XYZ file of C-alpha atoms in Angstrom:
258
model
C 96.586 95.418 90.416
C 97.029 98.925 91.731
C 96.925 100.304 95.253
C 94.563 103.125 96.098
C 96.681 106.204 97.025
C 94.320 106.790 99.953
C 96.179 104.010 101.735
C 99.387 106.063 101.442
C 97.601 109.032 102.983
C 96.108 106.898 105.756
C 99.393 105.325 106.822
C 101.382 108.545 106.379
C 98.951 110.496 108.554
C 98.897 107.776 111.230
C 102.686 107.386 111.392
C 103.511 111.095 111.254
C 100.789 111.860 113.788
C 102.037 109.204 116.203
C 105.664 110.309 115.843
C 104.748 113.963 116.337
C 102.792 113.125 119.495
C 105.683 111.039 120.873
C 108.201 113.823 120.222
C 105.942 116.436 121.824
C 105.720 114.354 125.010
C 109.492 114.670 125.576
C 109.885 111.018 126.718
C 113.152 111.833 128.506
C 111.160 113.571 131.249
C 109.670 110.157 132.092
C 112.994 108.357 132.171
C 112.729 106.870 128.673
C 116.326 106.366 127.527
C 117.751 107.696 124.273
C 118.120 104.096 123.107
C 114.407 103.506 123.537
C 113.498 106.766 121.854
C 115.715 105.956 118.894
C 114.145 102.495 118.710
C 110.711 104.102 118.444
C 111.722 106.528 115.702
C 113.553 103.816 113.746
C 110.465 101.614 113.962
C 108.200 104.399 112.756
C 110.617 105.325 109.970
C 110.842 101.741 108.731
C 107.054 101.470 108.889
C 106.783 104.584 106.712
C 109.162 103.074 104.142
C 107.193 99.821 103.975
C 103.676 101.290 104.068
C 103.954 104.488 102.062
C 105.299 104.796 98.547
C 107.090 102.463 96.110
C 107.505 99.341 98.281
C 103.848 99.380 99.309
C 102.710 99.667 95.698
C 105.173 97.060 94.427
C 104.137 94.558 97.119
C 100.642 94.417 95.646
C 102.030 92.517 92.639
C 105.276 90.981 93.920
C 105.047 88.375 96.668
C 108.627 88.762 97.862
C 107.982 92.429 98.654
C 104.876 91.399 100.565
C 107.074 89.080 102.635
C 109.488 91.929 103.313
C 106.511 93.928 104.607
C 105.416 90.959 106.714
C 108.807 90.388 108.312
C 109.474 94.086 108.756
C 106.129 94.977 110.333
C 105.501 91.897 112.445
C 108.981 90.891 113.590
C 111.069 94.084 113.496
C 108.968 97.241 113.549
C 106.427 96.107 116.170
C 109.078 95.242 118.782
C 111.017 98.428 118.001
C 107.882 100.452 118.735
C 107.301 98.485 121.950
C 110.891 99.212 123.016
C 110.156 102.908 122.604
C 107.840 102.742 125.659
C 104.867 104.471 123.982
C 102.368 103.177 126.534
C 104.561 104.316 129.411
C 104.657 107.762 127.825
C 100.898 107.778 127.219
C 100.184 106.733 130.833
C 101.828 109.934 132.045
C 101.005 112.080 129.030
C 101.129 115.860 129.143
C 97.760 115.780 127.430
C 94.916 114.980 129.793
C 92.748 113.321 127.139
C 95.541 110.977 126.064
C 96.252 109.958 129.657
C 92.551 109.469 130.373
C 92.072 107.344 127.239
C 95.062 105.061 127.776
C 94.361 104.562 131.481
C 90.752 103.772 130.682
C 91.805 101.180 128.126
C 94.246 99.769 130.659
C 91.413 99.125 133.094
C 89.264 97.368 130.485
C 89.158 93.666 131.409
C 88.995 92.439 127.812
C 91.891 94.571 126.612
C 93.983 93.572 129.629
C 93.615 89.899 128.704
C 95.094 90.570 125.266
C 98.395 91.386 126.931
C 98.860 88.091 128.694
C 101.991 86.476 127.233
C 100.140 83.289 126.276
C 97.294 85.219 124.633
C 99.747 87.328 122.660
C 101.500 84.162 121.499
C 98.226 82.704 120.201
C 97.256 85.971 118.480
C 100.639 86.252 116.780
C 100.479 82.625 115.656
C 96.923 83.042 114.376
C 97.881 86.099 112.314
C 100.891 84.220 110.940
C 98.775 81.263 109.814
C 95.738 83.203 108.594
C 97.784 85.538 106.415
C 99.691 82.705 104.726
C 97.606 79.528 104.790
C 93.925 80.465 104.694
C 91.286 82.056 102.453
C 92.401 85.404 103.876
C 95.862 84.805 102.413
C 94.360 84.054 99.004
C 92.138 87.122 99.141
C 95.099 89.316 100.058
C 96.927 88.231 96.917
C 94.174 89.395 94.564
C 92.550 92.265 96.493
C 94.767 95.278 97.382
C 92.453 96.449 100.168
C 92.561 93.070 101.906
C 96.342 93.097 101.459
C 96.483 96.411 103.334
C 94.211 95.007 106.040
C 96.751 92.200 106.505
C 99.473 94.795 107.054
C 97.449 96.332 109.865
C 97.053 92.846 111.370
C 100.834 92.413 111.229
C 101.377 95.590 113.251
C 98.648 94.905 115.801
C 99.517 91.218 116.231
C 103.203 92.010 116.578
C 102.623 94.773 119.124
C 100.362 92.585 121.270
C 102.843 89.700 121.190
C 106.004 91.650 121.981
C 104.437 93.942 124.594
C 104.581 91.459 127.527
C 107.925 89.869 126.553
C 109.989 93.052 126.153
C 110.773 95.695 128.767
C 109.786 99.347 128.658
C 106.054 99.589 129.353
C 103.671 99.008 132.302
C 102.426 95.423 132.221
C 98.979 94.313 133.425
C 100.384 90.878 134.305
C 103.755 89.751 135.601
C 105.663 87.697 133.024
C 108.711 85.789 134.330
C 111.879 86.288 132.302
C 112.080 82.553 131.671
C 108.641 82.698 130.042
C 109.681 85.639 127.891
C 112.783 83.925 126.533
C 110.967 80.612 126.072
C 108.153 82.329 124.168
C 110.599 84.005 121.783
C 112.417 80.714 121.221
C 109.143 78.874 120.612
C 107.907 81.458 118.107
C 110.951 80.836 115.920
C 109.549 77.443 114.909
C 106.278 78.531 113.234
C 107.978 81.557 111.696
C 110.817 79.597 110.140
C 108.538 76.723 109.126
C 106.262 79.180 107.321
C 109.272 80.405 105.364
C 110.381 76.821 104.714
C 106.986 75.734 103.371
C 106.843 78.734 101.058
C 110.413 78.154 99.876
C 110.239 74.399 99.359
C 106.728 74.064 97.921
C 106.469 72.832 94.333
C 103.055 74.362 93.733
C 101.497 77.772 94.332
C 100.054 78.078 97.834
C 98.104 81.247 97.081
C 95.929 82.607 94.346
C 97.722 84.850 91.873
C 96.721 88.096 90.174
C 95.735 87.428 86.567
C 98.788 89.346 85.338
C 101.229 86.910 86.982
C 102.135 83.563 85.419
C 102.350 80.389 87.465
C 106.094 80.136 86.822
C 106.732 83.673 87.998
C 104.401 83.217 90.961
C 106.257 80.092 92.090
C 109.620 81.854 91.789
C 108.369 84.776 93.863
C 106.923 82.378 96.446
C 110.301 80.629 96.767
C 112.110 83.966 97.067
C 109.673 85.257 99.686
C 109.950 82.028 101.656
C 113.737 82.186 101.618
C 113.651 85.771 102.874
C 111.365 84.855 105.755
C 113.268 81.684 106.601
C 116.627 83.446 106.857
C 115.700 86.903 108.107
C 113.148 85.597 110.610
C 115.790 83.610 112.474
C 118.259 86.499 112.493
C 115.738 89.027 113.792
C 114.350 86.594 116.377
C 117.867 85.957 117.667
C 118.220 89.680 118.425
C 115.029 89.782 120.531
C 115.969 86.575 122.345
C 119.358 88.056 123.191
C 117.708 91.260 124.423
C 115.224 89.361 126.605
C 118.052 87.224 127.987
C 120.058 90.370 128.743
C 117.108 91.831 130.669
C 116.877 88.545 132.591
C 120.568 88.686 133.535
C 120.269 92.314 134.650
C 117.263 91.411 136.786
C 119.170 88.576 138.478
C 122.106 90.888 139.164
C 119.777 93.421 140.790
C 118.303 90.687 142.985
C 121.762 89.571 144.069
C 122.741 93.171 144.776
C 119.674 93.660 146.989
C 120.516 90.659 149.151
């Protein structure tokens, strides 16, 4: 299978456009720290590496590269972008149309519900299951366009999930720090179990392109599962530690105010 180069153009334009807008806003004027700005640019840079060029084209035919895209986009890049406070920047944008658009979306009742912590958890879990254990997963293995659609789901699902559990943006609903840490802990189970099932399975769980043998497909499935199993836990541990750190800082501020 081959990937249509238009996908490279689409993702490149979207990522470069978003990064250019963010830079032009001068986030420092809104109190966005250098750490958060660097997090945003690192996230966008990693997204470019995974979505444009050799890795993106290789992932069409090699399952382990697809898993690298999955882990990178859903568990690493999405939270890095959230940490960059892009919605905070957009809420007070220098550009009137951007501010009007984002504030209008923020008042939309349906969109607001997406950013409840429990709703984000369900969305993230649904994307995880649908893209690995459903007809959508099978279709993504043999159709490059559906594969690219899955990558968009990874980014959107990850952003929605991490938005209420990480600091840095205005939140439509209050989320206690205990809930944030518990949610991140709980999400480790389905993520690691997905990797375990892929790694330990003795038969192919997905359809394969005609050019790939069953033996090779099973080896790639095991490799991809091992990558997700190990890297998922490591990355999750970082976000749990960050959420716990925010919790501790919040408690210290409360004590200081007394």
